[in-house]
Coordinates of C-alpha atoms in Angstrom, one line a residue:
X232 CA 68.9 76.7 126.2
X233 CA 71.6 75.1 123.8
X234 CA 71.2 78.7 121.9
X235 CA 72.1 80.7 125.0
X236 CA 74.7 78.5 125.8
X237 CA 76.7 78.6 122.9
X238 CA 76.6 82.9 122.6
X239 CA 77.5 83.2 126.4
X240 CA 80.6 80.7 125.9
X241 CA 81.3 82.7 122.4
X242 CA 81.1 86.0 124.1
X243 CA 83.2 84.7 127.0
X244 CA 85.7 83.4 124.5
X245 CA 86.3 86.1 121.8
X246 CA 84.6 89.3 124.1
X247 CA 82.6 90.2 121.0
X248 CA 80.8 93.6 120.1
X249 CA 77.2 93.4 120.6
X250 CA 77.0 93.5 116.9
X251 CA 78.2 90.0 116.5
X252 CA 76.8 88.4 119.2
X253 CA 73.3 89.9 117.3
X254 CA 75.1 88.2 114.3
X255 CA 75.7 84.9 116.4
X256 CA 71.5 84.9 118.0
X257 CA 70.5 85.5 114.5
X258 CA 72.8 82.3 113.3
X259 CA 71.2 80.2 115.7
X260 CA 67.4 81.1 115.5
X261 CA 67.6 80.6 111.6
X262 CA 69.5 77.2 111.5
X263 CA 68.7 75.6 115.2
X264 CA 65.2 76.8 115.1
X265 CA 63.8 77.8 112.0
X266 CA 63.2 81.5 113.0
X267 CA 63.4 84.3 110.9
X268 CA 62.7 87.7 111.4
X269 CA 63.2 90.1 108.5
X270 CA 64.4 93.3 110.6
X271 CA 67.2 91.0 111.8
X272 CA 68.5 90.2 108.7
X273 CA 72.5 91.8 107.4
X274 CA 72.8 93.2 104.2
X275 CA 69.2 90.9 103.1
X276 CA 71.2 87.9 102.1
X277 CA 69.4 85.3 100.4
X278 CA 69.2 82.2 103.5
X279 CA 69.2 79.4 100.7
X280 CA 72.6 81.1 99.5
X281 CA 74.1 80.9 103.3
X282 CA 72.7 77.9 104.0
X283 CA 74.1 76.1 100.7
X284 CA 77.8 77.8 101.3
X285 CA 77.6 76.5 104.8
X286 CA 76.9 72.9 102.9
X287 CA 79.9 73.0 100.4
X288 CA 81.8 73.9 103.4
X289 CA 82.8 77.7 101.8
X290 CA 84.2 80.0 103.9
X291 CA 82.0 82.2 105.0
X292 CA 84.0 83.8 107.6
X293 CA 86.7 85.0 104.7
X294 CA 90.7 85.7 105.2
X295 CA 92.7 87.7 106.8
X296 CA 95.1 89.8 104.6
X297 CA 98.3 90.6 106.3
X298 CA 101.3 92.8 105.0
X299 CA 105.1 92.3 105.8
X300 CA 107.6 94.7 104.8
X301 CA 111.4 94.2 105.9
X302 CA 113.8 96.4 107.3
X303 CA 117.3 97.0 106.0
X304 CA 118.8 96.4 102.5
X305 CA 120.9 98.9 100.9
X306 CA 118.1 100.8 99.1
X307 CA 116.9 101.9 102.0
X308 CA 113.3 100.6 101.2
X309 CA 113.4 101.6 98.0
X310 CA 112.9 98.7 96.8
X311 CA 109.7 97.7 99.3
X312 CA 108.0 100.6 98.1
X313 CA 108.3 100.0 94.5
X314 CA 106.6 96.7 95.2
X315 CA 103.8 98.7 96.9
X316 CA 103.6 101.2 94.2
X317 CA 102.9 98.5 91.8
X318 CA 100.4 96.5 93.9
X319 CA 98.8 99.6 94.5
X320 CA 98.2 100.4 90.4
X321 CA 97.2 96.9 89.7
X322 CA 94.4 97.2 92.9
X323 CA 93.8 100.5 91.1
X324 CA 93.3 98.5 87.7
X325 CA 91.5 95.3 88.6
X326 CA 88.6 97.3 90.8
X327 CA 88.3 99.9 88.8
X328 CA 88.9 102.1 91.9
X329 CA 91.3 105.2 91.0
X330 CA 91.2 106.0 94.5
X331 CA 92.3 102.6 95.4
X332 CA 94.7 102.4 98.4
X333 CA 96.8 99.8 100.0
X334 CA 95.1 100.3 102.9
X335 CA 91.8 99.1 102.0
X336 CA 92.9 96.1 101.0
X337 CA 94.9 94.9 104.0
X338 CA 93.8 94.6 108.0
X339 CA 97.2 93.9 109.3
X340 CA 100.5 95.0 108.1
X341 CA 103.8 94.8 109.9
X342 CA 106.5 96.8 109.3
X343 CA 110.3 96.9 110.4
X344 CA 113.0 99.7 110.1
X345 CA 112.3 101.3 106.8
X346 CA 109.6 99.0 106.3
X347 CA 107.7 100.4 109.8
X348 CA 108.0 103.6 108.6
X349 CA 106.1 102.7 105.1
X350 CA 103.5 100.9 107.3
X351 CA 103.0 104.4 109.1
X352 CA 102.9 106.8 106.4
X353 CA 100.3 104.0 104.3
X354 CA 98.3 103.2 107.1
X355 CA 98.1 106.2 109.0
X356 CA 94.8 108.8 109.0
X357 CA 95.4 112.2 106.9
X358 CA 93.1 115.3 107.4
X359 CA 90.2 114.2 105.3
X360 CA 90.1 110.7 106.9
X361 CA 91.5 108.3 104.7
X362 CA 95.1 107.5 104.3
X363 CA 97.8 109.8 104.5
X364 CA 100.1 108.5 101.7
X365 CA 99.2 106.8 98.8
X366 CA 102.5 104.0 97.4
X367 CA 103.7 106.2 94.8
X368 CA 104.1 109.7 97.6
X369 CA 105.4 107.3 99.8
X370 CA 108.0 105.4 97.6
X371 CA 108.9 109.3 96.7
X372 CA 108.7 110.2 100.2
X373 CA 111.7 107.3 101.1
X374 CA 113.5 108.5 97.7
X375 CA 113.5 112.2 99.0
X376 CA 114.2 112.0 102.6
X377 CA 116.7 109.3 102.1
X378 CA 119.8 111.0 103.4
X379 CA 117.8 112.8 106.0
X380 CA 117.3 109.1 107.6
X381 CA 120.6 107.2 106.5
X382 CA 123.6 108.8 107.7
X383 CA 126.8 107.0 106.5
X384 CA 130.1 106.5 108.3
X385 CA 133.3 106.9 106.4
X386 CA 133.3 102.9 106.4
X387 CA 130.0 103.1 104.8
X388 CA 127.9 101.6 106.7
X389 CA 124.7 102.4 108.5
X390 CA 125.1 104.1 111.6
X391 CA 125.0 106.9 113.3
X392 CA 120.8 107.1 111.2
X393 CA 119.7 110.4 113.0
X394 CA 122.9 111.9 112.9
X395 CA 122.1 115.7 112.9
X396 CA 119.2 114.0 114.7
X397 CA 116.6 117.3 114.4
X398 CA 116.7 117.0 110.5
X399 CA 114.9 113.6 110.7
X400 CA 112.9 114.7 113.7
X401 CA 111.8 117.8 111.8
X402 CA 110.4 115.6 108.7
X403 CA 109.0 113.1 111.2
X404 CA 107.3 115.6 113.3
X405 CA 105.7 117.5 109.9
X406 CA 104.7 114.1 108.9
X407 CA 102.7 112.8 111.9
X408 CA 102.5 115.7 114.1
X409 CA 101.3 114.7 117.5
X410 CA 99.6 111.4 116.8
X411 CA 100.1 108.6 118.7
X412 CA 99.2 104.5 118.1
X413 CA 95.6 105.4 119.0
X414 CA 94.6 107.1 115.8
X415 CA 94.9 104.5 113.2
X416 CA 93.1 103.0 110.2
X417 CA 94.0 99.7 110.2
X418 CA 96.6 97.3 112.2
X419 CA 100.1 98.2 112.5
X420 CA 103.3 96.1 114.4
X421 CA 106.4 97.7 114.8
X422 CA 108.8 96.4 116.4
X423 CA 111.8 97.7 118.0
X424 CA 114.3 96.0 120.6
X425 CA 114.7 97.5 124.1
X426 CA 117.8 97.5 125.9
X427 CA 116.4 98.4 129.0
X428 CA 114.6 94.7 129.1
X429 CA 116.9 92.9 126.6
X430 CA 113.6 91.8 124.6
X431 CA 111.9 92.7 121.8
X432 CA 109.2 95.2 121.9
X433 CA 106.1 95.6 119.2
X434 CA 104.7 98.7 119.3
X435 CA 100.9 98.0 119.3
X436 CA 97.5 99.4 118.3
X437 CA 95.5 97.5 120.4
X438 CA 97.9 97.4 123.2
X439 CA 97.8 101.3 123.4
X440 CA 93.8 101.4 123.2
X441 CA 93.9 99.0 126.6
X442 CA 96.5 100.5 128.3
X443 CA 97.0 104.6 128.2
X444 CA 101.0 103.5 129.4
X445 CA 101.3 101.5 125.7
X446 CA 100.4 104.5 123.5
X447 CA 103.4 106.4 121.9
X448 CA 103.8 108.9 119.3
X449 CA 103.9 107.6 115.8
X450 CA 107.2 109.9 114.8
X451 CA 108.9 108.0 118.0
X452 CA 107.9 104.6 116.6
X453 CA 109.4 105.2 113.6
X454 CA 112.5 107.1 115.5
X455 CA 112.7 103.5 117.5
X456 CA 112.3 101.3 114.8
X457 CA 115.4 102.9 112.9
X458 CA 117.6 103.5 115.6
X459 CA 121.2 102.7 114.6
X460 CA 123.2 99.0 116.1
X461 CA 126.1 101.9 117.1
X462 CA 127.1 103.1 120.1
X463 CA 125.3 106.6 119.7
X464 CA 122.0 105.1 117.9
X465 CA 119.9 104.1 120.8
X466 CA 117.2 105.7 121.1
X467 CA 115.2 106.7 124.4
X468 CA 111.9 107.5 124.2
X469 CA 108.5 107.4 126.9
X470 CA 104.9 106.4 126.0
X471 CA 102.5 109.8 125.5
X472 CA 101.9 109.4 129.6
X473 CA 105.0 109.3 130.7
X474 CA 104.8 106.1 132.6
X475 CA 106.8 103.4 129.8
X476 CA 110.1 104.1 129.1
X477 CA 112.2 102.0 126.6
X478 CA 115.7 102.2 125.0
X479 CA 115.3 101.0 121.3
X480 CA 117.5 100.1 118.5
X481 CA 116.5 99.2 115.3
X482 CA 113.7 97.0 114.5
X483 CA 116.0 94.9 112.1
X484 CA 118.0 94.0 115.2
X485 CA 114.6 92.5 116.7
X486 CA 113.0 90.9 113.7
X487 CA 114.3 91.9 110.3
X488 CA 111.3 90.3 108.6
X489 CA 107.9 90.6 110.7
X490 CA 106.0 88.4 108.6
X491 CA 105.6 85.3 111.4
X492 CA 105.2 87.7 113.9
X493 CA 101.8 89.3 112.2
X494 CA 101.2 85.9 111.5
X495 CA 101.5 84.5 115.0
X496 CA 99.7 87.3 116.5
X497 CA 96.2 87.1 114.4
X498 CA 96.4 83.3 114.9
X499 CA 96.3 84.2 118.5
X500 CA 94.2 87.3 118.8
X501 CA 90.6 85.8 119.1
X502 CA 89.8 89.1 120.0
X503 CA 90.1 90.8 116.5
X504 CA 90.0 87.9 114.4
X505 CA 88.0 85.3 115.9
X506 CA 87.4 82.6 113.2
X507 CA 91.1 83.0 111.9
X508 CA 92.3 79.2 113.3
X509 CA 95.2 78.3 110.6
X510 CA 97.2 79.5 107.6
X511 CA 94.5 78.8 105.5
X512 CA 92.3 81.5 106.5
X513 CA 95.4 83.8 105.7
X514 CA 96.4 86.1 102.4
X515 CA 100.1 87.3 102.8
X516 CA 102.2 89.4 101.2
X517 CA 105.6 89.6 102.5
X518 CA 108.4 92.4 100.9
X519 CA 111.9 92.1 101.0
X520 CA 114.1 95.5 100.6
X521 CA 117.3 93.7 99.1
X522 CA 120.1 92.8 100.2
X523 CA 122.7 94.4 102.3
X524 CA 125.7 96.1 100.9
X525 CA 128.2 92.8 100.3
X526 CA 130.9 93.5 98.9
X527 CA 131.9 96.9 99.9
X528 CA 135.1 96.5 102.4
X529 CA 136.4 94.4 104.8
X530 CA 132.5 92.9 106.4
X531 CA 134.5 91.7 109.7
X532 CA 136.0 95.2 110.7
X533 CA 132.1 96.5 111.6
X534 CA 129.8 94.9 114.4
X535 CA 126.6 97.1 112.5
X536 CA 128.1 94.9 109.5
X537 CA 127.5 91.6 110.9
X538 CA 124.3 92.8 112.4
X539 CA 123.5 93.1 108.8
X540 CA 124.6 90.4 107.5
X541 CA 122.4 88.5 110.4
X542 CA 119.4 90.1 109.6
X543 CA 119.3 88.7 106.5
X544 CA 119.8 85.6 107.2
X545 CA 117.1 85.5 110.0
X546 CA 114.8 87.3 107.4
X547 CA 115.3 84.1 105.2
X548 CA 115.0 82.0 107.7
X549 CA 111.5 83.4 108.6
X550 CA 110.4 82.9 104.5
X551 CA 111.4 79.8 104.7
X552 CA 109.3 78.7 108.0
X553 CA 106.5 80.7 106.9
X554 CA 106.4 78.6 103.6
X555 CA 106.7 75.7 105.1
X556 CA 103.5 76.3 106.7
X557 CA 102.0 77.0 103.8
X558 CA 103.2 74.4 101.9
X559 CA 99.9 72.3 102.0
X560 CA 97.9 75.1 100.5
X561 CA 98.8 73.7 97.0
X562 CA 97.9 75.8 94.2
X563 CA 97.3 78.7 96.2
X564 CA 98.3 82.1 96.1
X565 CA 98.1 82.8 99.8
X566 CA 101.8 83.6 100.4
X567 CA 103.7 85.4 98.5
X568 CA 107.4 86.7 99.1
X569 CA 109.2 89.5 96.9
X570 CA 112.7 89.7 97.1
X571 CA 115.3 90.8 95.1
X572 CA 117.5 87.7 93.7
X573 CA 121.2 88.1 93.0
X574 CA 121.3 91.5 92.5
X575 CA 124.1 92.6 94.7
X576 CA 126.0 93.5 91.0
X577 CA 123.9 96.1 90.8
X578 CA 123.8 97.0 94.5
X579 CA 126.2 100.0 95.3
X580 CA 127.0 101.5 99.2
X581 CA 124.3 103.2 99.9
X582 CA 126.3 106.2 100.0
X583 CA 126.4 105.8 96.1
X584 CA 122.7 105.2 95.5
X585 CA 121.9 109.2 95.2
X586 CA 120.6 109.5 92.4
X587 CA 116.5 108.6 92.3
X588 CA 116.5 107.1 88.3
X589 CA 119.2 105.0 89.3
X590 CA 117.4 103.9 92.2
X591 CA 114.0 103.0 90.5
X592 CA 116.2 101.4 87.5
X593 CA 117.2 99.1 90.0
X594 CA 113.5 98.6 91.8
X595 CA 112.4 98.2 88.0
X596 CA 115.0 95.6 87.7
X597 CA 113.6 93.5 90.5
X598 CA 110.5 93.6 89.7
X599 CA 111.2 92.0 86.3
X600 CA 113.1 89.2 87.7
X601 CA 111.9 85.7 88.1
X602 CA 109.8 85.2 91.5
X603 CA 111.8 83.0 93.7
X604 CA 109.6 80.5 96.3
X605 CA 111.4 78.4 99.1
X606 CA 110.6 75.1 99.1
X607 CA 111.0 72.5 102.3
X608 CA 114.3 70.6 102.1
X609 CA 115.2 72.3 98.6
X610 CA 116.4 76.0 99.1
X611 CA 114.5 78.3 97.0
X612 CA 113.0 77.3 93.6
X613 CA 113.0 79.8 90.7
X614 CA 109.4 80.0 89.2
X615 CA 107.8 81.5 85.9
X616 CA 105.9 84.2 86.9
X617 CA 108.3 87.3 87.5
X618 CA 107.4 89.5 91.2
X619 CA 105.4 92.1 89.0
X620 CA 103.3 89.1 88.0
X621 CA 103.2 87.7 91.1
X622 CA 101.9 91.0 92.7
X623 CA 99.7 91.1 89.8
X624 CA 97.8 88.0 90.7
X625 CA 97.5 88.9 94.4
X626 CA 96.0 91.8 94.1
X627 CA 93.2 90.0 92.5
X628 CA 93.2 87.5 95.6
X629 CA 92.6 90.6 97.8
X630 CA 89.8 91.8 95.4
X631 CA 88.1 88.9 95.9
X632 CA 88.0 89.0 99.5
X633 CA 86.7 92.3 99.6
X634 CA 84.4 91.8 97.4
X635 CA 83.3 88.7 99.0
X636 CA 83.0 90.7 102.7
X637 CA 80.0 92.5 101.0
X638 CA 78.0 90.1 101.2
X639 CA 79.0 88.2 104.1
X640 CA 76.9 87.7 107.1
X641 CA 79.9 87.1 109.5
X642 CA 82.5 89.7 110.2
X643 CA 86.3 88.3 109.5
X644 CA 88.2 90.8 111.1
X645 CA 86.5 93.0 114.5
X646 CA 89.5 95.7 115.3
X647 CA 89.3 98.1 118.4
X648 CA 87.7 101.0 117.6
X649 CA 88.8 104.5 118.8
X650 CA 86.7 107.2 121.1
X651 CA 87.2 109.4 118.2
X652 CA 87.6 109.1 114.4
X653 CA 89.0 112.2 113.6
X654 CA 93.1 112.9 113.6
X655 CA 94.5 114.9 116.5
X656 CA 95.7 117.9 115.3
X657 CA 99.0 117.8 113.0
X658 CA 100.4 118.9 110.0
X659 CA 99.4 115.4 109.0
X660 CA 98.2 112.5 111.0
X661 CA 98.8 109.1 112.4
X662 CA 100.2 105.4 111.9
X663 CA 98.4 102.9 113.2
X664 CA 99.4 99.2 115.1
X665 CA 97.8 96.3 116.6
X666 CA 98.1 94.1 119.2
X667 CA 100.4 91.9 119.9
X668 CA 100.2 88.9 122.9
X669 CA 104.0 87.0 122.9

């Protein structure tokens, strides 16, 4: 009876798939009762090797990987998909997978402005089922549509971003086609701010497979999460059913850096990752995209400056919170934060950053400098290892845990699954998102 018990109140709890709770009656026969039954058994793993990782308290259940990339900074994520392009070839090197992608290495990534629309083109489904992008078409991707996206005023700053508006919607629209938030690979948030409810709003996977009025197109997610701060950049857009309608502006305005948003929302999503109860059962990565363009006119004479100049200071603020909360894991490598350091000298207006070897001089440049850490009380703390290195060594982190879920008996991470695995048809495919409960 104490069996039965404890699966009905972990059904009721988490609303697991039947394969788990098979997982769960399985866990409780073997070490309650002693029963085994050999048809039963996941991937034949060895019981003395459970039972003794169960002893030396191991986890069993695994981490959750999450990826944050910012929005903003004058390369125009540039310099966030440089970072990815590099984690990407050391995943590629360290598994001895050529095929490697980002997205088999993550279940959650958030994404904001430029970095939302990295999240869709990494994450979303191409014609033959796996990824659309890999890093290095997608850092050339941001490289070549650039001023398709980023419209400068004569001040030079951003605004005005879809201004002609049907050039960006033409290279969105050949991109991801018709897909909406329901034909994903993996997790996705984007957020966006609506002015029609004065709130953030975080486009969601899982929000759009449980309610039809939640599902948008991907190209209108990434429209939303760039809109401009300016008086023309709003952007109205309606769920694929008509029945939601939001104004958004950019995703910067609503949280420049997502990371404690993802963070927040698999601590609190029982649903998808139901033994995930702290920090410590987390691997993030969280990318910065530099800093914004100080030092090019008067900052004061531009609301969209100031906007700016907020964002990066909230997206500090969030680092610094998030490694506060990591702060006990000592000796660990389960945060991480990139982020160029001082490098506003070689930081022009965007207007001036055409040329692409510049560009990736610059990303090359940041990459090579000294990873910085914030520490409680302190500020940030300059370490040894430089943000290649740094990437370096968590890319083996997420190896392990990949490696590890091979042989695992419980499932760490149980997303939503689709009526349909294959792509709606598009020139390409689809981004995907997850849920998000605030």
């Amino acid at each position: 009876m104490a069996a039965v018990s404890a699966l009905s109140m972990l059904q009721s709890d988490y609303e697991l798939d039947k394969l788990t709770s098979e997982i769960f009656s399985i866990l409780e026969n073997k070490f309650l009762f002693g029963y085994v039954d050999s048809k039963l058994r996941v991937n034949q793993i060895d019981d003395t090797v459970l039972v003794e990782e169960m002893k030396s308290d191991k986890r069993v259940t695994g981490k959750v990987r999450i990826l944050s990339i910012d929005g903003g900074g004058a390369t125009d994520g540039v310099l966030a998909a440089s970072s990815l392009a590099h984690l990407e070839a050391c995943l590629r090197r360290k598994s001895g997978n050529p095929n490697a992608r980002i997205a088999d290495f993550f279940d959650v990534v958030a994404g904001s402005g430029v970095g939302g629309v990295l999240a869709a083109l990494l994450f979303s489904r191409g014609k033959d089922g796996g990824p659309m992008f890999t890093a290095e078409e997608a850092l050339r991707f941001m490289i070549e549509n650039k001023r398709r996206f980023f419209r400068s005023s004569p001040t030079g700053m951003l605004r005005r971003m879809f201004r002609p508006a049907k050039r960006s919607d033409r290279v969105l629209k050949s991109v991801f086609g018709e897909c909406t938030l329901k034909d994903t690979l993996k997790a996705v948030l984007i957020p966006c701010y609506d002015l029609k409810t004065r709130a953030p709003f975080v486009f969601s996977r899982a929000d759009a497979l449980e309610i039809d009025g939640y599902d948008f197109k991907v190209r209108d997610v990434c429209k939303a999460t760039l809109a401009d701060t300016g008086v023309v950049g709003a952007v109205d857009m309606r769920s694929v059913d008509q029945r939601t309608k939001i104004v958004a502006i950019g995703g910067g305005v609503a949280m420049n850096n997502p990371t404690a948003a993802a963070i927040t929302h698999v601590l609190n999503n029982k649903q998808e990752f139901p033994f995930c109860n702290g920090v410590e059962d987390l691997l993030v990565v969280s990318l910065g995209n530099g800093e914004s363009e100080f030092g090019t006119g008067d900052l004061t004479s531009s609301p969209g400056a100031l906007v700016k100049i907020a964002g990066d200071g909230a997206s500090d603020m969030v680092d610094q919170a998030v490694a506060m909360a990591f702060a006990q894991s000592v000796g660990t490598n389960n945060y991480v934060r990139i982020q160029a350091n001082g490098m506003e000298g070689h930081l022009k207006k965007r207007s001036e950053l055409n040329n692409t070897s510049e560009i990736l001089i610059i990303a090359e440049k940041m990459l090579a400098q000294k990873n910085v850490k914030s520490v409680l009380f302190q500020g940030k703390k300059l370490l040894e290892n430089t943000n290649a290195e740094k990437l370096e060594m968590f890319a083996g982190d997420l190896i392990k845990e990949k490696e590890r879920r091979k042989t695992s008996i419980l499932p760490t991470v149980i997303l939503k699954q689709t009526s349909s695995s294959s792509p709606r048809t598009s020139s390409a495919t689809t981004l995907s998102t997850l849920s998000s409960f605030y």
